[in-house]
Amino acid sequence: MTLLYLALGTLFGFVLSRAGAADYDYIQGMFLFERFQLYGILATGVAVTAPGLWLLKKYGRTLTGAPLAIDRKSLNKGTVAGSLLFGIGWSLTGMCPGPILVNIGEGKVYAIAALAGALVGAALFGAAYDALQKPFGLPALKVTARGAAGH
Amino acid sequence: MPLILHGLTPIHWAVAGASIALITLTLLAVANRRLGVSSGLEDLCSLVIDQPFYRRTAVTSGRPWRLPFLAGLVVGGFLSAALGGGWSPTWALGMLDRAAGLGHGAKLAWMFVGGVFTGFGTRLANGCTSGHGIFGNSNFEIPSLVASCCFMAAGIVTTQVIYRVVF
């Protein structure tokens, strides 16, 4: 399975690279309303995934026969505040999390700094979780939960 | 408009969107996993940081697919460059180069600051463009719709301020 995940990631990375989704100028062009490309990608991605997802859920099983397990995300103040912060980061770097790695692969040296920043940001969040949990209404940590699916 | 990478012409958005959808559906149909990249940041952190937050089942149970998937993203970018004109390290940054002409150190600082926003923000929001934007919206999850509106709005405001006000 590891090879399958590697292959899927490779295909995803290649597509993001060649579609402009990992391109600083195309990201700015989207936010400036000058380029439709990224809106088209997101809209098509959702428009094709949604019916496929509906069919899969109706079938209720994976191709190996396991019951389909989809962890739904919760809504809290962190959803709003975090996404606003992420939007700022996406604009500044011209990369969302996947394309940070894609840009590193492409050889864009500065993307390594973006990854370092993202890891520091994630680590800061982990360190501050106890303090943030109540004010943002975040879910309690489940260190020993069912191991069915990540989030 | 050509890509920064070798001035290549990008593939059509419909082809790119459909490809991403097929990858998302394959990951779920075969491996029972919902697409999501930013949770992989936690996975990387968990390799070196020993805190309860990084010992969550949600982190540890996803590692077998997330780490190879993340590695694939790097490989995909590498192949894209290598097959599209050759791989070589570059500092090219398109419009930011034309607008600000930053040196290497300033670019690294700029990217690091932006990265901190992205890393902290996506973890607080529990998702990014993939987990909320593609998967969550396709699954009609309200939190993902809220998240998508927020990160798009913040991106629009930030870029508009940078390129229509500052530069």
mmCIF file of C-alpha atoms in Angstrom:
data_model
loop_
_atom_site.group_PDB
_atom_site.id
_atom_site.type_symbol
_atom_site.label_atom_id
_atom_site.label_comp_id
_atom_site.label_asym_id
_atom_site.label_seq_id
_atom_site.Cartn_x
_atom_site.Cartn_y
_atom_site.Cartn_z
ATOM 1 C CA MET A 1 0.000 0.000 0.000
ATOM 2 C CA THR A 2 2.909 2.334 0.696
ATOM 3 C CA LEU A 3 3.714 2.332 -3.013
ATOM 4 C CA LEU A 4 0.106 3.188 -3.862
ATOM 5 C CA TYR A 5 0.172 6.187 -1.487
ATOM 6 C CA LEU A 6 3.504 7.270 -2.931
ATOM 7 C CA ALA A 7 2.090 6.951 -6.464
ATOM 8 C CA LEU A 8 -1.089 8.883 -5.604
ATOM 9 C CA GLY A 9 0.979 11.613 -3.955
ATOM 10 C CA THR A 10 3.299 11.756 -6.954
ATOM 11 C CA LEU A 11 0.387 12.105 -9.371
ATOM 12 C CA PHE A 12 -1.209 14.745 -7.135
ATOM 13 C CA GLY A 13 2.079 16.643 -6.942
ATOM 14 C CA PHE A 14 2.608 16.495 -10.701
ATOM 15 C CA VAL A 15 -0.914 17.757 -11.405
ATOM 16 C CA LEU A 16 -0.632 20.589 -8.840
ATOM 17 C CA SER A 17 2.697 21.576 -10.379
ATOM 18 C CA ARG A 18 1.487 21.618 -13.975
ATOM 19 C CA ALA A 19 -1.934 23.144 -13.216
ATOM 20 C CA GLY A 20 -0.598 26.328 -11.657
ATOM 21 C CA ALA A 21 -1.785 25.344 -8.175
ATOM 22 C CA ALA A 22 1.827 25.458 -6.994
ATOM 23 C CA ASP A 23 2.624 28.637 -8.926
ATOM 24 C CA TYR A 24 2.997 31.916 -7.008
ATOM 25 C CA ASP A 25 1.673 34.001 -9.910
ATOM 26 C CA TYR A 26 -1.430 31.857 -10.436
ATOM 27 C CA ILE A 27 -2.296 32.024 -6.726
ATOM 28 C CA GLN A 28 -2.013 35.821 -6.746
ATOM 29 C CA GLY A 29 -3.947 35.929 -10.028
ATOM 30 C CA MET A 30 -6.771 34.026 -8.328
ATOM 31 C CA PHE A 31 -6.868 36.387 -5.331
ATOM 32 C CA LEU A 32 -6.686 39.423 -7.660
ATOM 33 C CA PHE A 33 -9.629 38.023 -9.719
ATOM 34 C CA GLU A 34 -7.380 38.101 -12.773
ATOM 35 C CA ARG A 35 -7.076 34.341 -13.341
ATOM 36 C CA PHE A 36 -9.930 31.822 -13.389
ATOM 37 C CA GLN A 37 -7.596 28.781 -13.435
ATOM 38 C CA LEU A 38 -7.578 27.990 -9.686
ATOM 39 C CA TYR A 39 -11.305 28.619 -9.255
ATOM 40 C CA GLY A 40 -11.903 26.242 -12.156
ATOM 41 C CA ILE A 41 -9.697 23.569 -10.573
ATOM 42 C CA LEU A 42 -11.415 23.783 -7.171
ATOM 43 C CA ALA A 43 -14.897 23.853 -8.702
ATOM 44 C CA THR A 44 -14.210 20.900 -11.015
ATOM 45 C CA GLY A 45 -12.536 19.006 -8.173
ATOM 46 C CA VAL A 46 -15.623 19.350 -5.995
ATOM 47 C CA ALA A 47 -18.076 18.826 -8.872
ATOM 48 C CA VAL A 48 -16.479 15.491 -9.786
ATOM 49 C CA THR A 49 -15.645 14.321 -6.245
ATOM 50 C CA ALA A 50 -19.140 14.984 -4.841
ATOM 51 C CA PRO A 51 -21.102 12.498 -7.005
ATOM 52 C CA GLY A 52 -18.318 9.913 -6.696
ATOM 53 C CA LEU A 53 -18.381 10.307 -2.934
ATOM 54 C CA TRP A 54 -22.167 9.991 -2.901
ATOM 55 C CA LEU A 55 -21.976 6.743 -4.861
ATOM 56 C CA LEU A 56 -19.207 5.362 -2.628
ATOM 57 C CA LYS A 57 -21.198 6.182 0.517
ATOM 58 C CA LYS A 58 -24.257 4.535 -1.002
ATOM 59 C CA TYR A 59 -22.157 1.429 -1.663
ATOM 60 C CA GLY A 60 -20.872 1.826 1.898
ATOM 61 C CA ARG A 61 -17.657 -0.150 1.468
ATOM 62 C CA THR A 62 -14.161 0.283 0.144
ATOM 63 C CA LEU A 63 -12.956 -1.842 -2.762
ATOM 64 C CA THR A 64 -11.447 -4.270 -0.240
ATOM 65 C CA GLY A 65 -14.833 -4.682 1.474
ATOM 66 C CA ALA A 66 -14.134 -2.684 4.641
ATOM 67 C CA PRO A 67 -16.953 -0.444 5.885
ATOM 68 C CA LEU A 68 -16.425 3.100 4.655
ATOM 69 C CA ALA A 69 -15.245 5.336 7.538
ATOM 70 C CA ILE A 70 -15.302 9.082 6.997
ATOM 71 C CA ASP A 71 -14.444 11.260 9.978
ATOM 72 C CA ARG A 72 -16.423 14.478 9.688
ATOM 73 C CA LYS A 73 -14.798 17.706 10.809
ATOM 74 C CA SER A 74 -16.275 19.744 13.653
ATOM 75 C CA LEU A 75 -17.279 23.406 13.469
ATOM 76 C CA ASN A 76 -15.841 25.740 16.108
ATOM 77 C CA LYS A 77 -14.276 29.166 16.391
ATOM 78 C CA GLY A 78 -10.977 27.654 15.291
ATOM 79 C CA THR A 79 -12.511 26.823 11.900
ATOM 80 C CA VAL A 80 -13.016 30.544 11.264
ATOM 81 C CA ALA A 81 -9.925 31.982 12.964
ATOM 82 C CA GLY A 82 -7.602 29.271 11.648
ATOM 83 C CA SER A 83 -8.855 29.571 8.088
ATOM 84 C CA LEU A 84 -8.436 33.352 8.155
ATOM 85 C CA LEU A 85 -4.816 32.875 9.280
ATOM 86 C CA PHE A 86 -4.266 30.204 6.648
ATOM 87 C CA GLY A 87 -5.623 32.522 3.934
ATOM 88 C CA ILE A 88 -3.010 35.105 4.874
ATOM 89 C CA GLY A 89 -0.287 32.452 4.726
ATOM 90 C CA TRP A 90 -1.565 31.113 1.389
ATOM 91 C CA SER A 91 -1.431 34.620 -0.087
ATOM 92 C CA LEU A 92 2.026 35.440 1.312
ATOM 93 C CA THR A 93 3.710 32.228 0.156
ATOM 94 C CA GLY A 94 1.541 31.506 -2.879
ATOM 95 C CA MET A 95 1.349 27.935 -1.591
ATOM 96 C CA CYS A 96 -1.177 25.934 0.377
ATOM 97 C CA PRO A 97 0.249 22.935 2.286
ATOM 98 C CA GLY A 98 0.434 20.458 -0.614
ATOM 99 C CA PRO A 99 2.121 22.887 -3.006
ATOM 100 C CA ILE A 100 4.760 23.760 -0.379
ATOM 101 C CA LEU A 101 6.091 20.238 -0.887
ATOM 102 C CA VAL A 102 5.526 20.387 -4.649
ATOM 103 C CA ASN A 103 7.550 23.608 -4.881
ATOM 104 C CA ILE A 104 10.379 22.009 -2.927
ATOM 105 C CA GLY A 105 10.361 19.140 -5.420
ATOM 106 C CA GLU A 106 10.420 21.588 -8.317
ATOM 107 C CA GLY A 107 13.628 23.083 -6.918
ATOM 108 C CA LYS A 108 12.241 26.384 -5.614
ATOM 109 C CA VAL A 109 14.680 27.022 -2.789
ATOM 110 C CA TYR A 110 12.500 29.484 -0.827
ATOM 111 C CA ALA A 111 9.792 26.814 -0.433
ATOM 112 C CA ILE A 112 12.037 25.129 2.150
ATOM 113 C CA ALA A 113 11.566 28.223 4.334
ATOM 114 C CA ALA A 114 7.798 27.977 3.829
ATOM 115 C CA LEU A 115 7.890 24.353 5.017
ATOM 116 C CA ALA A 116 10.047 25.279 8.006
ATOM 117 C CA GLY A 117 7.544 28.014 8.885
ATOM 118 C CA ALA A 118 4.580 25.658 8.460
ATOM 119 C CA LEU A 119 6.161 23.069 10.748
ATOM 120 C CA VAL A 120 6.955 25.720 13.342
ATOM 121 C CA GLY A 121 3.365 26.979 13.072
ATOM 122 C CA ALA A 122 1.963 23.474 13.512
ATOM 123 C CA ALA A 123 4.297 22.866 16.453
ATOM 124 C CA LEU A 124 3.235 26.153 18.072
ATOM 125 C CA PHE A 125 -0.376 25.077 17.739
ATOM 126 C CA GLY A 126 0.366 21.706 19.315
ATOM 127 C CA ALA A 127 2.167 23.391 22.202
ATOM 128 C CA ALA A 128 -0.674 25.887 22.717
ATOM 129 C CA TYR A 129 -3.516 23.376 22.333
ATOM 130 C CA ASP A 130 -4.440 23.228 26.012
ATOM 131 C CA ALA A 131 -4.618 27.002 26.189
ATOM 132 C CA LEU A 132 -6.580 27.321 22.926
ATOM 133 C CA GLN A 133 -9.018 24.475 23.487
ATOM 134 C CA LYS A 134 -11.565 26.315 25.605
ATOM 135 C CA PRO A 135 -11.577 29.769 23.964
ATOM 136 C CA PHE A 136 -11.900 28.268 20.475
ATOM 137 C CA GLY A 137 -14.192 25.392 21.448
ATOM 138 C CA LEU A 138 -11.775 22.767 20.088
ATOM 139 C CA PRO A 139 -12.517 19.067 20.678
ATOM 140 C CA ALA A 140 -10.786 17.264 23.556
ATOM 141 C CA LEU A 141 -7.680 15.302 22.605
ATOM 142 C CA LYS A 142 -8.403 11.671 21.840
ATOM 143 C CA VAL A 143 -5.150 9.904 22.526
ATOM 144 C CA THR A 144 -6.777 6.483 22.793
ATOM 145 C CA ALA A 145 -9.569 6.521 20.249
ATOM 146 C CA ARG A 146 -10.594 4.037 17.594
ATOM 147 C CA GLY A 147 -7.902 3.784 14.978
ATOM 148 C CA ALA A 148 -10.245 3.748 11.996
ATOM 149 C CA ALA A 149 -9.412 7.022 10.346
ATOM 150 C CA GLY A 150 -7.403 10.192 10.770
ATOM 151 C CA HIS A 151 -8.859 13.612 10.283
ATOM 152 C CA MET B 1 0.021 33.003 -18.736
ATOM 153 C CA PRO B 2 3.056 30.700 -18.457
ATOM 154 C CA LEU B 3 4.042 28.973 -15.218
ATOM 155 C CA ILE B 4 7.089 30.239 -13.324
ATOM 156 C CA LEU B 5 8.451 26.711 -13.818
ATOM 157 C CA HIS B 6 10.249 26.778 -17.202
ATOM 158 C CA GLY B 7 7.539 29.065 -18.628
ATOM 159 C CA LEU B 8 5.389 25.975 -19.221
ATOM 160 C CA THR B 9 1.772 26.279 -20.363
ATOM 161 C CA PRO B 10 -0.512 24.955 -17.614
ATOM 162 C CA ILE B 11 -2.894 22.056 -18.210
ATOM 163 C CA HIS B 12 -6.593 22.918 -18.497
ATOM 164 C CA TRP B 13 -8.358 23.538 -15.177
ATOM 165 C CA ALA B 14 -11.035 20.964 -15.934
ATOM 166 C CA VAL B 15 -8.419 18.259 -16.516
ATOM 167 C CA ALA B 16 -6.585 19.247 -13.333
ATOM 168 C CA GLY B 17 -9.790 19.330 -11.265
ATOM 169 C CA ALA B 18 -10.973 15.968 -12.578
ATOM 170 C CA SER B 19 -7.544 14.427 -11.879
ATOM 171 C CA ILE B 20 -7.602 15.698 -8.295
ATOM 172 C CA ALA B 21 -11.113 14.272 -7.887
ATOM 173 C CA LEU B 22 -9.970 10.854 -9.148
ATOM 174 C CA ILE B 23 -7.018 10.872 -6.728
ATOM 175 C CA THR B 24 -9.353 11.844 -3.852
ATOM 176 C CA LEU B 25 -11.868 9.109 -4.704
ATOM 177 C CA THR B 26 -9.161 6.470 -5.199
ATOM 178 C CA LEU B 27 -7.671 7.259 -1.786
ATOM 179 C CA LEU B 28 -11.082 6.765 -0.183
ATOM 180 C CA ALA B 29 -12.227 3.777 -2.248
ATOM 181 C CA VAL B 30 -8.996 1.828 -1.865
ATOM 182 C CA ALA B 31 -7.521 2.986 1.433
ATOM 183 C CA ASN B 32 -10.549 4.333 3.337
ATOM 184 C CA ARG B 33 -8.793 7.670 3.860
ATOM 185 C CA ARG B 34 -10.144 11.177 3.418
ATOM 186 C CA LEU B 35 -7.769 13.422 1.516
ATOM 187 C CA GLY B 36 -6.006 16.007 3.636
ATOM 188 C CA VAL B 37 -2.509 17.427 3.387
ATOM 189 C CA SER B 38 -2.186 19.813 6.326
ATOM 190 C CA SER B 39 -2.691 17.007 8.856
ATOM 191 C CA GLY B 40 0.563 15.707 7.409
ATOM 192 C CA LEU B 41 2.283 18.704 9.002
ATOM 193 C CA GLU B 42 1.321 17.228 12.364
ATOM 194 C CA ASP B 43 2.624 13.905 11.193
ATOM 195 C CA LEU B 44 6.011 15.435 10.401
ATOM 196 C CA CYS B 45 6.036 17.262 13.753
ATOM 197 C CA SER B 46 5.138 14.051 15.559
ATOM 198 C CA LEU B 47 8.344 12.461 14.309
ATOM 199 C CA VAL B 48 10.409 14.792 16.477
ATOM 200 C CA ILE B 49 8.075 16.332 19.076
ATOM 201 C CA ASP B 50 6.847 14.312 22.036
ATOM 202 C CA GLN B 51 3.616 15.991 23.159
ATOM 203 C CA PRO B 52 0.137 14.523 23.826
ATOM 204 C CA PHE B 53 -1.173 16.481 20.811
ATOM 205 C CA TYR B 54 1.110 14.495 18.511
ATOM 206 C CA ARG B 55 0.284 11.149 20.109
ATOM 207 C CA ARG B 56 -3.364 11.416 19.071
ATOM 208 C CA THR B 57 -4.753 8.395 17.325
ATOM 209 C CA ALA B 58 -5.795 10.673 14.475
ATOM 210 C CA VAL B 59 -2.119 11.433 13.878
ATOM 211 C CA THR B 60 -0.531 8.049 14.488
ATOM 212 C CA SER B 61 -3.149 6.007 12.615
ATOM 213 C CA GLY B 62 -2.763 8.110 9.483
ATOM 214 C CA ARG B 63 1.002 7.900 9.293
ATOM 215 C CA PRO B 64 1.176 4.831 7.004
ATOM 216 C CA TRP B 65 -0.566 6.717 4.202
ATOM 217 C CA ARG B 66 0.333 10.340 4.938
ATOM 218 C CA LEU B 67 4.101 10.136 4.951
ATOM 219 C CA PRO B 68 4.389 8.298 1.609
ATOM 220 C CA PHE B 69 1.745 10.628 0.159
ATOM 221 C CA LEU B 70 3.704 13.709 1.284
ATOM 222 C CA ALA B 71 6.902 12.231 -0.143
ATOM 223 C CA GLY B 72 5.004 11.710 -3.392
ATOM 224 C CA LEU B 73 4.149 15.413 -3.558
ATOM 225 C CA VAL B 74 7.862 16.226 -3.546
ATOM 226 C CA VAL B 75 8.558 13.529 -6.159
ATOM 227 C CA GLY B 76 5.711 14.825 -8.328
ATOM 228 C CA GLY B 77 7.135 18.343 -8.249
ATOM 229 C CA PHE B 78 10.576 16.981 -9.062
ATOM 230 C CA LEU B 79 9.299 14.941 -12.025
ATOM 231 C CA SER B 80 7.319 17.924 -13.282
ATOM 232 C CA ALA B 81 10.475 20.042 -13.357
ATOM 233 C CA ALA B 82 12.747 17.275 -14.643
ATOM 234 C CA LEU B 83 10.421 16.315 -17.505
ATOM 235 C CA GLY B 84 9.475 19.909 -18.278
ATOM 236 C CA GLY B 85 12.920 21.308 -19.044
ATOM 237 C CA GLY B 86 15.276 19.910 -16.429
ATOM 238 C CA TRP B 87 15.570 20.151 -12.642
ATOM 239 C CA SER B 88 17.692 22.872 -11.134
ATOM 240 C CA PRO B 89 17.418 24.946 -7.947
ATOM 241 C CA THR B 90 15.769 28.329 -8.536
ATOM 242 C CA TRP B 91 14.835 31.466 -6.604
ATOM 243 C CA ALA B 92 12.392 32.752 -9.265
ATOM 244 C CA LEU B 93 9.271 34.210 -7.663
ATOM 245 C CA GLY B 94 7.323 35.817 -10.531
ATOM 246 C CA MET B 95 5.363 38.948 -9.664
ATOM 247 C CA LEU B 96 6.967 39.289 -6.248
ATOM 248 C CA ASP B 97 10.346 39.571 -7.998
ATOM 249 C CA ARG B 98 8.991 42.272 -10.300
ATOM 250 C CA ALA B 99 7.236 44.142 -7.477
ATOM 251 C CA ALA B 100 9.730 43.964 -4.631
ATOM 252 C CA GLY B 101 13.021 42.584 -5.933
ATOM 253 C CA LEU B 102 13.759 40.794 -2.663
ATOM 254 C CA GLY B 103 17.145 39.231 -2.010
ATOM 255 C CA HIS B 104 17.530 35.604 -1.021
ATOM 256 C CA GLY B 105 17.482 36.269 2.723
ATOM 257 C CA ALA B 106 14.363 38.435 2.483
ATOM 258 C CA LYS B 107 12.595 35.765 0.393
ATOM 259 C CA LEU B 108 13.378 33.134 3.000
ATOM 260 C CA ALA B 109 12.060 35.404 5.775
ATOM 261 C CA TRP B 110 8.907 36.230 3.759
ATOM 262 C CA MET B 111 8.222 32.544 3.098
ATOM 263 C CA PHE B 112 8.945 31.528 6.686
ATOM 264 C CA VAL B 113 6.461 34.066 8.060
ATOM 265 C CA GLY B 114 3.819 32.986 5.546
ATOM 266 C CA GLY B 115 4.515 29.362 6.431
ATOM 267 C CA VAL B 116 3.919 29.997 10.137
ATOM 268 C CA PHE B 117 0.494 31.475 9.292
ATOM 269 C CA THR B 118 -0.294 28.434 7.139
ATOM 270 C CA GLY B 119 0.962 25.861 9.647
ATOM 271 C CA PHE B 120 -0.761 27.370 12.672
ATOM 272 C CA GLY B 121 -3.900 28.344 10.765
ATOM 273 C CA THR B 122 -4.537 25.013 9.065
ATOM 274 C CA ARG B 123 -4.127 23.136 12.327
ATOM 275 C CA LEU B 124 -6.443 25.503 14.198
ATOM 276 C CA ALA B 125 -8.950 25.157 11.350
ATOM 277 C CA ASN B 126 -8.405 21.388 11.165
ATOM 278 C CA GLY B 127 -7.884 21.412 7.425
ATOM 279 C CA CYS B 128 -6.729 23.243 4.323
ATOM 280 C CA THR B 129 -7.536 23.442 0.627
ATOM 281 C CA SER B 130 -7.547 19.666 0.263
ATOM 282 C CA GLY B 131 -9.305 18.411 3.406
ATOM 283 C CA HIS B 132 -11.810 21.266 3.631
ATOM 284 C CA GLY B 133 -11.753 22.697 0.097
ATOM 285 C CA ILE B 134 -11.962 19.483 -1.921
ATOM 286 C CA PHE B 135 -13.038 16.645 0.371
ATOM 287 C CA GLY B 136 -15.142 18.471 2.956
ATOM 288 C CA ASN B 137 -17.039 20.545 0.411
ATOM 289 C CA SER B 138 -17.633 17.469 -1.759
ATOM 290 C CA ASN B 139 -19.054 15.745 1.328
ATOM 291 C CA PHE B 140 -21.312 18.757 2.008
ATOM 292 C CA GLU B 141 -19.752 19.442 5.408
ATOM 293 C CA ILE B 142 -20.740 22.853 6.767
ATOM 294 C CA PRO B 143 -17.400 23.389 8.603
ATOM 295 C CA SER B 144 -15.595 23.006 5.280
ATOM 296 C CA LEU B 145 -17.828 25.541 3.559
ATOM 297 C CA VAL B 146 -17.178 27.995 6.417
ATOM 298 C CA ALA B 147 -13.433 27.291 6.276
ATOM 299 C CA SER B 148 -13.290 27.718 2.486
ATOM 300 C CA CYS B 149 -15.093 31.067 2.609
ATOM 301 C CA CYS B 150 -12.719 32.246 5.341
ATOM 302 C CA PHE B 151 -9.437 31.239 3.722
ATOM 303 C CA MET B 152 -10.513 32.520 0.312
ATOM 304 C CA ALA B 153 -11.610 35.841 1.830
ATOM 305 C CA ALA B 154 -8.392 36.258 3.819
ATOM 306 C CA GLY B 155 -6.290 35.373 0.770
ATOM 307 C CA ILE B 156 -8.168 37.846 -1.410
ATOM 308 C CA VAL B 157 -7.802 40.667 1.123
ATOM 309 C CA THR B 158 -4.109 39.950 1.741
ATOM 310 C CA THR B 159 -3.156 39.777 -1.932
ATOM 311 C CA GLN B 160 -5.253 42.833 -2.787
ATOM 312 C CA VAL B 161 -3.501 44.789 -0.028
ATOM 313 C CA ILE B 162 -0.051 43.602 -1.142
ATOM 314 C CA TYR B 163 -0.465 44.229 -4.882
ATOM 315 C CA ARG B 164 -3.002 47.063 -5.035
ATOM 316 C CA VAL B 165 -1.969 49.070 -1.973
ATOM 317 C CA VAL B 166 1.598 48.288 -0.885
ATOM 318 C CA PHE B 167 3.306 47.647 -4.259
#
